[in-house]
Amino acid sequence: MPFQPPQRYQSPHLPFGDRRDAPFYGKHILSVRQFQRDDLAYIFGVAHEMREMVLRIGAFDLLKGKILANLFYEPSTRTAASFVAAMERLGGSVIAINEVRYSSVTKGESLPDTVRTLEAYADVIVLRHPQEGAAALAARYARKPIINAGDGTGEHPTQALLDLFTIREELGTIDGLTITMLGDLRYGRTVHSLARLLSRYRVKINYVSPPVLRMPRDIVRELEAKGIPQAEYTTLDPVLAETDVLYVTRVQKERFEDPALYDRVKDAYVITPEVMARAKDRMILMHPFPRVYEITMDVDQDPRAAYFRQMEYGLYVRMALLAMVLGKA
Ligand code: ASP
């Protein structure tokens, strides 16, 4: 008789109480392209509830017994920390591999093998990787949900979700807004995901960047096909007064092949109180952080500076996503 491998052991806490009919149960989160408007309304509804719960009771046991593997091949402060906080506030726990240097990756282990190893121990894997498409590759091998926490210059879907949640919570709506993205639109993955996600709404998008750091043509064309009005500029002046959301990004030093080019464009735009004086009274200034030169610290006291609140909204969105892929929301 040929060799029969043993039946896969099912941990008893896995199936019980999981809502297998939940919309994102067991799903990977790889790109914002997978979200339609009703999905977004659903995610934001859950994120809103998470916020209420955190403000009221701090932590609760929705994901008790569940384990998240946080696998980061690139540096991260907010994304890594907020996923840990999200899991722990939901009563779950985390295997944190923030420094792949100390894992078997250094011994030459492939991404598919690392992912298949971690899913033997964890229920969900959050992955950040320098290569575009890495999360999709991992998902081809994984049986457990993979959440893309940034794949090179590709996408950063959970950031875009939290960015949109921030806009909705702060300005009450997304439809009808003028969003201006400023800085490194070529290499900045957060703006790639955000532009695609905004195309689900009735918005106008302005892109302000040096010519070498323009928004990739395929994204501009994708939005054009959806009828989104878009315009490109090299200075902020022509669009500042009409802007409802000014989304500033860092020039992505680590993606430049030519350091001289980085030096030429690194401080192309700097938001100061003088710039903010020319913006609308009711608008918000956002940034995915880290900031380097782009917003001076004396802007932080301006109530329109939403970037620290944006980080907090990220906690609630990531709590919602974890609960959803694990079938608890
Ligand atoms: N933290 C964001 C990212 O990982 C933005 C940045 O690094 O500039 O893409």
CSV table of C-alpha atoms and ligand atoms in Angstrom, one decimal:
chain,number,residue,atom,x,y,z
A,1,MET,CA,0.0,0.0,0.0
A,2,PRO,CA,1.5,3.4,-0.9
A,3,PHE,CA,2.4,5.7,1.9
A,4,GLN,CA,-0.5,7.8,3.2
A,5,PRO,CA,0.4,11.0,5.0
A,6,PRO,CA,-1.5,11.5,8.2
A,7,GLN,CA,-4.7,13.6,8.2
A,8,ARG,CA,-4.0,17.2,8.7
A,9,TYR,CA,-4.4,18.1,12.4
A,10,GLN,CA,-7.1,20.7,12.9
A,11,SER,CA,-6.6,22.8,16.0
A,12,PRO,CA,-9.9,22.8,17.9
A,13,HIS,CA,-10.0,26.5,18.3
A,14,LEU,CA,-9.9,27.2,14.5
A,15,PRO,CA,-13.3,26.2,13.3
A,16,PHE,CA,-15.4,27.0,16.4
A,17,GLY,CA,-17.1,30.3,16.2
A,18,ASP,CA,-15.5,31.3,12.9
A,19,ARG,CA,-18.0,32.8,10.6
A,20,ARG,CA,-17.2,31.0,7.4
A,21,ASP,CA,-19.8,33.1,5.6
A,22,ALA,CA,-18.1,36.3,6.6
A,23,PRO,CA,-17.2,38.2,3.4
A,24,PHE,CA,-13.4,38.1,3.8
A,25,TYR,CA,-13.0,34.9,5.7
A,26,GLY,CA,-9.8,33.1,4.7
A,27,LYS,CA,-9.1,35.7,1.9
A,28,HIS,CA,-5.7,37.2,1.1
A,29,ILE,CA,-5.4,41.0,1.0
A,30,LEU,CA,-3.0,41.7,-1.8
A,31,SER,CA,-4.2,44.7,-3.7
A,32,VAL,CA,-6.8,47.4,-3.4
A,33,ARG,CA,-8.2,46.2,-6.7
A,34,GLN,CA,-10.1,43.5,-4.8
A,35,PHE,CA,-12.3,46.0,-3.0
A,36,GLN,CA,-15.6,47.3,-4.4
A,37,ARG,CA,-17.5,50.2,-2.8
A,38,ASP,CA,-19.7,47.9,-0.6
A,39,ASP,CA,-16.6,46.1,0.6
A,40,LEU,CA,-15.1,49.4,1.7
A,41,ALA,CA,-18.3,50.5,3.4
A,42,TYR,CA,-18.3,47.1,5.3
A,43,ILE,CA,-14.6,47.4,6.3
A,44,PHE,CA,-15.1,51.0,7.5
A,45,GLY,CA,-18.2,50.0,9.5
A,46,VAL,CA,-16.2,47.3,11.2
A,47,ALA,CA,-13.2,49.6,11.8
A,48,HIS,CA,-15.6,52.2,13.3
A,49,GLU,CA,-16.9,49.5,15.7
A,50,MET,CA,-13.3,48.6,16.6
A,51,ARG,CA,-12.7,52.2,17.4
A,52,GLU,CA,-15.7,52.4,19.7
A,53,MET,CA,-14.6,49.2,21.5
A,54,VAL,CA,-11.0,50.3,22.0
A,55,LEU,CA,-12.1,53.7,23.3
A,56,ARG,CA,-14.7,52.0,25.6
A,57,ILE,CA,-12.8,48.9,26.9
A,58,GLY,CA,-9.3,49.0,25.4
A,59,ALA,CA,-9.0,45.3,24.5
A,60,PHE,CA,-11.3,42.3,24.1
A,61,ASP,CA,-11.0,38.6,23.2
A,62,LEU,CA,-12.4,38.4,19.7
A,63,LEU,CA,-9.2,36.7,18.4
A,64,LYS,CA,-8.2,34.8,21.5
A,65,GLY,CA,-6.1,31.9,20.6
A,66,LYS,CA,-5.3,33.2,17.1
A,67,ILE,CA,-1.7,33.9,16.1
A,68,LEU,CA,-0.4,36.4,13.6
A,69,ALA,CA,3.0,36.1,12.0
A,70,ASN,CA,4.4,39.5,11.2
A,71,LEU,CA,7.1,38.9,8.5
A,72,PHE,CA,9.0,42.1,7.5
A,73,TYR,CA,11.8,42.1,5.0
A,74,GLU,CA,11.9,45.9,5.0
A,75,PRO,CA,11.9,48.4,7.8
A,76,SER,CA,8.6,49.5,9.4
A,77,THR,CA,7.4,51.3,12.4
A,78,ARG,CA,3.7,52.0,12.0
A,79,THR,CA,2.6,49.0,9.9
A,80,ALA,CA,4.5,46.5,12.0
A,81,ALA,CA,3.6,48.0,15.4
A,82,SER,CA,-0.1,48.6,14.5
A,83,PHE,CA,-0.6,45.0,13.4
A,84,VAL,CA,0.9,43.8,16.7
A,85,ALA,CA,-1.3,46.3,18.6
A,86,ALA,CA,-4.3,45.3,16.6
A,87,MET,CA,-3.8,41.6,17.3
A,88,GLU,CA,-3.1,42.1,21.0
A,89,ARG,CA,-6.1,44.4,21.5
A,90,LEU,CA,-8.2,41.6,20.0
A,91,GLY,CA,-6.7,39.1,22.4
A,92,GLY,CA,-4.5,37.3,19.9
A,93,SER,CA,-0.8,36.9,19.8
A,94,VAL,CA,2.1,37.6,17.4
A,95,ILE,CA,5.2,35.9,16.1
A,96,ALA,CA,7.3,39.0,15.1
A,97,ILE,CA,10.0,38.5,12.4
A,98,ASN,CA,11.0,42.0,11.9
A,99,GLU,CA,14.6,41.3,11.3
A,100,VAL,CA,14.7,38.6,8.7
A,101,ARG,CA,18.5,38.7,9.0
A,102,TYR,CA,18.1,36.6,12.2
A,103,SER,CA,15.8,34.1,10.5
A,104,SER,CA,16.6,31.3,8.0
A,105,VAL,CA,16.2,33.8,5.2
A,106,THR,CA,19.9,34.5,5.8
A,107,LYS,CA,20.6,30.8,5.1
A,108,GLY,CA,19.0,31.2,1.7
A,109,GLU,CA,15.4,30.1,2.5
A,110,SER,CA,12.9,31.1,-0.2
A,111,LEU,CA,9.8,33.2,0.5
A,112,PRO,CA,7.4,30.3,-0.3
A,113,ASP,CA,9.3,28.1,2.2
A,114,THR,CA,9.3,30.8,4.9
A,115,VAL,CA,5.6,31.4,4.4
A,116,ARG,CA,4.8,27.7,4.5
A,117,THR,CA,6.8,27.4,7.7
A,118,LEU,CA,5.1,30.3,9.4
A,119,GLU,CA,1.6,29.1,8.5
A,120,ALA,CA,2.3,25.9,10.4
A,121,TYR,CA,2.3,28.1,13.5
A,122,ALA,CA,0.2,31.0,12.7
A,123,ASP,CA,-3.4,31.7,11.4
A,124,VAL,CA,-2.6,34.8,9.3
A,125,ILE,CA,0.6,36.3,7.9
A,126,VAL,CA,1.4,40.0,7.3
A,127,LEU,CA,4.1,40.3,4.8
A,128,ARG,CA,6.3,43.3,3.8
A,129,HIS,CA,8.8,42.7,1.1
A,130,PRO,CA,11.0,44.8,-1.2
A,131,GLN,CA,9.9,43.1,-4.4
A,132,GLU,CA,6.7,44.1,-6.2
A,133,GLY,CA,4.4,41.0,-6.5
A,134,ALA,CA,6.0,39.3,-3.4
A,135,ALA,CA,2.7,39.1,-1.5
A,136,ALA,CA,1.0,37.6,-4.6
A,137,LEU,CA,3.8,35.0,-4.9
A,138,ALA,CA,3.5,34.1,-1.2
A,139,ALA,CA,-0.3,33.8,-1.6
A,140,ARG,CA,0.2,31.2,-4.3
A,141,TYR,CA,1.8,28.9,-1.8
A,142,ALA,CA,-0.1,29.8,1.4
A,143,ARG,CA,-3.2,28.1,2.8
A,144,LYS,CA,-3.6,30.8,5.4
A,145,PRO,CA,-4.5,34.5,4.6
A,146,ILE,CA,-1.6,36.7,3.5
A,147,ILE,CA,-1.9,40.4,4.1
A,148,ASN,CA,0.3,42.6,1.9
A,149,ALA,CA,2.0,45.2,4.1
A,150,GLY,CA,3.9,46.7,1.2
A,151,ASP,CA,5.5,45.0,-1.8
A,152,GLY,CA,8.3,47.2,-3.1
A,153,THR,CA,7.0,50.0,-5.2
A,154,GLY,CA,3.8,48.0,-5.9
A,155,GLU,CA,1.0,48.4,-3.4
A,156,HIS,CA,0.3,49.0,0.3
A,157,PRO,CA,-3.4,48.1,0.5
A,158,THR,CA,-3.9,48.3,4.2
A,159,GLN,CA,-2.4,51.8,4.2
A,160,ALA,CA,-4.8,52.9,1.5
A,161,LEU,CA,-7.7,51.5,3.5
A,162,LEU,CA,-6.6,53.5,6.6
A,163,ASP,CA,-6.0,56.6,4.4
A,164,LEU,CA,-9.6,56.4,3.1
A,165,PHE,CA,-11.0,55.6,6.6
A,166,THR,CA,-9.1,58.7,7.8
A,167,ILE,CA,-10.7,60.9,5.1
A,168,ARG,CA,-14.1,59.6,5.8
A,169,GLU,CA,-13.9,60.0,9.6
A,170,GLU,CA,-12.3,63.5,9.3
A,171,LEU,CA,-14.3,65.0,6.5
A,172,GLY,CA,-17.5,62.9,6.7
A,173,THR,CA,-17.5,61.8,3.0
A,174,ILE,CA,-15.2,60.9,0.1
A,175,ASP,CA,-17.5,61.7,-2.8
A,176,GLY,CA,-17.0,65.2,-4.2
A,177,LEU,CA,-13.5,65.8,-2.7
A,178,THR,CA,-10.4,67.1,-4.5
A,179,ILE,CA,-7.4,65.1,-3.4
A,180,THR,CA,-3.9,66.3,-4.2
A,181,MET,CA,-1.0,63.9,-3.9
A,182,LEU,CA,2.4,65.4,-3.6
A,183,GLY,CA,6.0,64.2,-3.7
A,184,ASP,CA,7.3,60.9,-4.9
A,185,LEU,CA,4.4,59.5,-6.9
A,186,ARG,CA,6.6,57.2,-8.9
A,187,TYR,CA,8.1,55.0,-6.2
A,188,GLY,CA,5.6,55.7,-3.4
A,189,ARG,CA,3.4,52.6,-3.1
A,190,THR,CA,0.9,54.2,-0.7
A,191,VAL,CA,-0.2,56.7,-3.4
A,192,HIS,CA,-0.4,53.9,-6.0
A,193,SER,CA,-2.9,52.0,-3.8
A,194,LEU,CA,-4.7,55.2,-2.7
A,195,ALA,CA,-5.3,56.4,-6.2
A,196,ARG,CA,-6.7,53.1,-7.2
A,197,LEU,CA,-9.0,52.9,-4.2
A,198,LEU,CA,-10.2,56.5,-4.7
A,199,SER,CA,-11.3,55.6,-8.2
A,200,ARG,CA,-14.3,53.8,-6.5
A,201,TYR,CA,-15.6,57.3,-5.6
A,202,ARG,CA,-16.5,60.5,-7.3
A,203,VAL,CA,-13.3,62.5,-6.7
A,204,LYS,CA,-10.9,64.7,-8.5
A,205,ILE,CA,-7.2,63.9,-8.2
A,206,ASN,CA,-4.2,66.2,-8.7
A,207,TYR,CA,-0.7,64.9,-8.9
A,208,VAL,CA,2.1,67.2,-7.9
A,209,SER,CA,5.7,65.9,-8.4
A,210,PRO,CA,9.0,66.6,-10.1
A,211,PRO,CA,8.8,65.3,-13.7
A,212,VAL,CA,11.0,62.3,-12.9
A,213,LEU,CA,8.7,61.2,-10.0
A,214,ARG,CA,5.3,61.2,-11.8
A,215,MET,CA,2.5,58.8,-11.1
A,216,PRO,CA,3.1,55.6,-13.2
A,217,ARG,CA,1.3,55.8,-16.5
A,218,ASP,CA,-0.5,52.5,-16.1
A,219,ILE,CA,-2.2,53.9,-12.9
A,220,VAL,CA,-3.2,57.1,-14.6
A,221,ARG,CA,-4.7,55.2,-17.5
A,222,GLU,CA,-6.5,52.8,-15.1
A,223,LEU,CA,-8.2,55.8,-13.5
A,224,GLU,CA,-8.8,57.5,-16.8
A,225,ALA,CA,-10.7,54.5,-17.9
A,226,LYS,CA,-12.9,54.9,-14.9
A,227,GLY,CA,-13.6,58.5,-15.7
A,228,ILE,CA,-11.7,60.0,-12.8
A,229,PRO,CA,-10.6,63.6,-13.5
A,230,GLN,CA,-6.8,63.8,-13.0
A,231,ALA,CA,-4.3,66.6,-13.6
A,232,GLU,CA,-0.6,66.8,-13.2
A,233,TYR,CA,1.5,69.7,-11.9
A,234,THR,CA,5.1,70.3,-10.9
A,235,THR,CA,4.1,72.9,-8.3
A,236,LEU,CA,1.5,72.9,-5.6
A,237,ASP,CA,0.4,76.6,-6.1
A,238,PRO,CA,-2.2,76.1,-8.8
A,239,VAL,CA,-4.2,73.5,-6.8
A,240,LEU,CA,-3.6,74.3,-3.1
A,241,ALA,CA,-6.7,76.5,-2.7
A,242,GLU,CA,-9.1,73.9,-4.1
A,243,THR,CA,-7.6,70.9,-2.2
A,244,ASP,CA,-9.6,69.1,0.4
A,245,VAL,CA,-7.0,66.4,1.2
A,246,LEU,CA,-3.3,67.2,0.7
A,247,TYR,CA,-1.5,63.8,0.8
A,248,VAL,CA,2.2,64.3,1.1
A,249,THR,CA,4.8,61.6,0.6
A,250,ARG,CA,8.5,61.1,1.3
A,251,VAL,CA,10.9,60.8,-1.6
A,252,GLN,CA,11.7,57.1,-1.5
A,253,LYS,CA,15.5,57.2,-1.2
A,254,GLU,CA,16.0,53.4,-1.0
A,255,ARG,CA,14.4,53.0,-4.5
A,256,PHE,CA,16.8,55.3,-6.4
A,257,GLU,CA,19.5,53.8,-8.5
A,258,ASP,CA,21.2,57.2,-8.9
A,259,PRO,CA,22.0,59.0,-5.6
A,260,ALA,CA,22.6,62.3,-7.4
A,261,LEU,CA,19.0,62.2,-8.7
A,262,TYR,CA,17.8,61.6,-5.1
A,263,ASP,CA,19.7,64.7,-4.0
A,264,ARG,CA,18.2,66.8,-6.7
A,265,VAL,CA,14.6,66.0,-5.9
A,266,LYS,CA,14.7,65.1,-2.1
A,267,ASP,CA,13.4,68.5,-0.9
A,268,ALA,CA,11.4,69.5,-3.9
A,269,TYR,CA,8.4,70.4,-1.7
A,270,VAL,CA,8.2,71.4,1.9
A,271,ILE,CA,4.9,72.1,3.7
A,272,THR,CA,5.3,74.9,6.2
A,273,PRO,CA,2.8,77.0,8.2
A,274,GLU,CA,3.1,79.6,5.3
A,275,VAL,CA,1.9,77.0,2.8
A,276,MET,CA,-0.9,75.9,5.1
A,277,ALA,CA,-2.0,79.6,5.4
A,278,ARG,CA,-3.0,79.4,1.7
A,279,ALA,CA,-5.0,76.2,2.1
A,280,LYS,CA,-8.7,75.8,2.9
A,281,ASP,CA,-9.9,76.1,6.5
A,282,ARG,CA,-11.7,72.8,6.2
A,283,MET,CA,-9.2,70.4,4.7
A,284,ILE,CA,-6.7,67.8,6.0
A,285,LEU,CA,-3.0,67.3,5.6
A,286,MET,CA,-2.0,63.6,5.5
A,287,HIS,CA,1.3,61.7,5.2
A,288,PRO,CA,1.9,58.0,5.6
A,289,PHE,CA,5.1,58.7,7.4
A,290,PRO,CA,8.0,58.5,8.0
A,291,ARG,CA,8.4,62.2,7.1
A,292,VAL,CA,11.9,63.4,6.3
A,293,TYR,CA,11.9,66.9,4.8
A,294,GLU,CA,8.4,67.3,3.5
A,295,ILE,CA,6.5,68.8,6.4
A,296,THR,CA,8.1,71.0,9.0
A,297,MET,CA,7.4,70.2,12.6
A,298,ASP,CA,5.8,73.6,13.3
A,299,VAL,CA,2.9,72.4,11.1
A,300,ASP,CA,2.0,69.7,13.6
A,301,GLN,CA,-0.1,72.0,15.8
A,302,ASP,CA,-2.3,72.9,12.9
A,303,PRO,CA,-5.7,71.1,13.5
A,304,ARG,CA,-5.7,70.3,9.8
A,305,ALA,CA,-2.5,68.2,10.2
A,306,ALA,CA,-4.1,64.8,10.4
A,307,TYR,CA,-1.1,62.5,10.2
A,308,PHE,CA,-0.9,61.4,13.8
A,309,ARG,CA,-4.7,60.8,13.9
A,310,GLN,CA,-4.2,58.9,10.6
A,311,MET,CA,-1.8,56.4,12.4
A,312,GLU,CA,-4.5,55.8,15.0
A,313,TYR,CA,-7.1,55.1,12.4
A,314,GLY,CA,-4.7,52.5,11.1
A,315,LEU,CA,-5.0,50.5,14.3
A,316,TYR,CA,-8.8,50.2,13.9
A,317,VAL,CA,-8.6,49.4,10.2
A,318,ARG,CA,-6.0,46.6,10.8
A,319,MET,CA,-8.1,45.3,13.7
A,320,ALA,CA,-11.1,45.1,11.3
A,321,LEU,CA,-9.0,43.3,8.6
A,322,LEU,CA,-7.6,40.7,11.0
A,323,ALA,CA,-11.1,40.0,12.4
A,324,MET,CA,-12.5,39.7,9.0
A,325,VAL,CA,-10.0,37.4,7.4
A,326,LEU,CA,-10.2,35.2,10.5
A,327,GLY,CA,-13.9,35.0,10.2
A,328,LYS,CA,-14.9,37.0,13.3
A,329,ALA,CA,-16.5,40.0,11.6
B,1,ASP,N1,5.6,53.8,5.4
B,1,ASP,C1,5.1,53.9,4.0
B,1,ASP,C2,5.5,52.7,3.2
B,1,ASP,O1,5.9,51.7,3.8
B,1,ASP,C3,5.6,55.2,3.4
B,1,ASP,C4,7.0,55.4,3.2
B,1,ASP,O2,7.9,54.5,3.6
B,1,ASP,O3,7.4,56.5,2.8
B,1,ASP,O4,5.3,52.7,2.0
